[in-house]
């Protein structure tokens, strides 16, 4: 069954209307592009229509299988786009 909602959404408080809303999708062992594409394909930002033009799409993937090859090693990747 497909989820009809993003994993997370952050909505700025009314006194911070200039701050963007965030739509966040999390993935495991996939990639950050897949997460952002899911946000777009399922049209999650439509529910935040009053923030139109001020929404960031955030895709985060955690990949347990990536080998540790440097001191700055991370198991995650992130992609951020403006809606």
PDB file of C-alpha atoms in Angstrom:
ATOM      1  CA  UNK A   1       0.000   0.000   0.000  1.00  0.00           C
ATOM      2  CA  UNK A   2       1.359   3.432  -0.930  1.00  0.00           C
ATOM      3  CA  UNK A   3       1.631   6.147   1.648  1.00  0.00           C
ATOM      4  CA  UNK A   4      -0.243   9.347   0.834  1.00  0.00           C
ATOM      5  CA  UNK A   5       1.987  11.519   2.993  1.00  0.00           C
ATOM      6  CA  UNK A   6       5.610  12.566   3.145  1.00  0.00           C
ATOM      7  CA  UNK A   7       7.634  11.239   6.043  1.00  0.00           C
ATOM      8  CA  UNK A   8       7.954  14.722   7.543  1.00  0.00           C
ATOM      9  CA  UNK A   9       6.877  18.276   6.883  1.00  0.00           C
ATOM     10  CA  UNK A  10       8.068  21.351   8.723  1.00  0.00           C
ATOM     11  CA  UNK A  11       5.773  24.346   8.627  1.00  0.00           C
ATOM     12  CA  UNK A  12       7.153  27.703   9.795  1.00  0.00           C
ATOM     13  CA  UNK A  13       5.350  29.451  12.644  1.00  0.00           C
ATOM     14  CA  UNK A  14       3.196  32.405  11.507  1.00  0.00           C
ATOM     15  CA  UNK A  15       5.771  34.915  12.724  1.00  0.00           C
ATOM     16  CA  UNK A  16       8.339  33.313  10.347  1.00  0.00           C
ATOM     17  CA  UNK A  17       6.338  33.420   7.101  1.00  0.00           C
ATOM     18  CA  UNK A  18       9.527  34.228   5.161  1.00  0.00           C
ATOM     19  CA  UNK A  19      11.035  30.835   6.097  1.00  0.00           C
ATOM     20  CA  UNK A  20      10.409  27.955   3.673  1.00  0.00           C
ATOM     21  CA  UNK A  21       8.245  24.951   4.433  1.00  0.00           C
ATOM     22  CA  UNK A  22      10.137  21.638   4.189  1.00  0.00           C
ATOM     23  CA  UNK A  23       8.801  18.395   2.761  1.00  0.00           C
ATOM     24  CA  UNK A  24      11.104  15.536   3.781  1.00  0.00           C
ATOM     25  CA  UNK A  25      11.136  11.977   2.456  1.00  0.00           C
ATOM     26  CA  UNK A  26      13.386   9.320   4.004  1.00  0.00           C
ATOM     27  CA  UNK A  27      14.693   6.219   2.224  1.00  0.00           C
ATOM     28  CA  UNK A  28      16.745   3.185   3.237  1.00  0.00           C
ATOM     29  CA  UNK A  29      19.212   1.577   0.817  1.00  0.00           C
ATOM     30  CA  UNK A  30      17.882   3.516  -2.177  1.00  0.00           C
ATOM     31  CA  UNK A  31      19.050   7.046  -3.027  1.00  0.00           C
ATOM     32  CA  UNK A  32      18.225  10.681  -2.300  1.00  0.00           C
ATOM     33  CA  UNK A  33      17.017  11.249  -5.879  1.00  0.00           C
ATOM     34  CA  UNK A  34      14.392   8.529  -5.396  1.00  0.00           C
ATOM     35  CA  UNK A  35      13.163  10.304  -2.273  1.00  0.00           C
ATOM     36  CA  UNK A  36      12.848  13.701  -4.010  1.00  0.00           C
ATOM     37  CA  UNK A  37      11.164  12.078  -7.008  1.00  0.00           C
ATOM     38  CA  UNK A  38       8.607  10.459  -4.706  1.00  0.00           C
ATOM     39  CA  UNK A  39       7.784  13.870  -3.245  1.00  0.00           C
ATOM     40  CA  UNK A  40       7.214  15.210  -6.766  1.00  0.00           C
ATOM     41  CA  UNK A  41       5.400  12.134  -8.137  1.00  0.00           C
ATOM     42  CA  UNK A  42       2.954  12.025  -5.255  1.00  0.00           C
ATOM     43  CA  UNK A  43       2.553  15.799  -5.310  1.00  0.00           C
ATOM     44  CA  UNK A  44       3.105  16.239  -1.569  1.00  0.00           C
ATOM     45  CA  UNK A  45       3.771  20.014  -1.871  1.00  0.00           C
ATOM     46  CA  UNK A  46       0.210  20.541  -3.159  1.00  0.00           C
ATOM     47  CA  UNK A  47      -0.996  20.228   0.438  1.00  0.00           C
ATOM     48  CA  UNK A  48       1.141  23.269   1.273  1.00  0.00           C
ATOM     49  CA  UNK A  49      -0.266  25.407  -1.536  1.00  0.00           C
ATOM     50  CA  UNK A  50      -0.229  28.619   0.533  1.00  0.00           C
ATOM     51  CA  UNK A  51       3.593  28.262   0.725  1.00  0.00           C
ATOM     52  CA  UNK A  52       3.876  28.053  -3.078  1.00  0.00           C
ATOM     53  CA  UNK A  53       7.261  29.322  -4.180  1.00  0.00           C
ATOM     54  CA  UNK A  54       8.694  28.862  -0.704  1.00  0.00           C
ATOM     55  CA  UNK A  55       8.914  25.083  -0.283  1.00  0.00           C
ATOM     56  CA  UNK A  56      12.049  22.960  -0.118  1.00  0.00           C
ATOM     57  CA  UNK A  57      11.957  19.290  -1.088  1.00  0.00           C
ATOM     58  CA  UNK A  58      14.407  17.222   0.948  1.00  0.00           C
ATOM     59  CA  UNK A  59      15.319  13.628   0.146  1.00  0.00           C
ATOM     60  CA  UNK A  60      17.527  11.723   2.584  1.00  0.00           C
ATOM     61  CA  UNK A  61      18.788   8.184   2.057  1.00  0.00           C
ATOM     62  CA  UNK A  62      20.582   5.974   4.564  1.00  0.00           C
ATOM     63  CA  UNK A  63      22.713   3.253   2.975  1.00  0.00           C
ATOM     64  CA  UNK A  64      24.156   0.761   5.433  1.00  0.00           C
ATOM     65  CA  UNK A  65      26.224  -0.959   2.746  1.00  0.00           C
ATOM     66  CA  UNK A  66      28.510   1.965   1.857  1.00  0.00           C
ATOM     67  CA  UNK A  67      32.059   1.217   2.960  1.00  0.00           C
ATOM     68  CA  UNK A  68      33.987   3.541   5.246  1.00  0.00           C
ATOM     69  CA  UNK A  69      36.738   4.964   3.008  1.00  0.00           C
ATOM     70  CA  UNK A  70      37.546   8.324   4.606  1.00  0.00           C
ATOM     71  CA  UNK A  71      37.533  10.306   7.847  1.00  0.00           C
ATOM     72  CA  UNK A  72      34.482  12.219   6.597  1.00  0.00           C
ATOM     73  CA  UNK A  73      32.525   9.014   5.903  1.00  0.00           C
ATOM     74  CA  UNK A  74      28.730   9.150   6.088  1.00  0.00           C
ATOM     75  CA  UNK A  75      26.104   6.495   5.498  1.00  0.00           C
ATOM     76  CA  UNK A  76      23.624   9.037   4.209  1.00  0.00           C
ATOM     77  CA  UNK A  77      23.085  11.226   1.171  1.00  0.00           C
ATOM     78  CA  UNK A  78      20.823  14.221   0.921  1.00  0.00           C
ATOM     79  CA  UNK A  79      19.288  16.157  -1.961  1.00  0.00           C
ATOM     80  CA  UNK A  80      17.496  19.485  -1.571  1.00  0.00           C
ATOM     81  CA  UNK A  81      15.464  21.234  -4.268  1.00  0.00           C
ATOM     82  CA  UNK A  82      13.120  24.185  -4.433  1.00  0.00           C
ATOM     83  CA  UNK A  83       9.549  23.222  -5.305  1.00  0.00           C
TER      84      UNK A  83
END
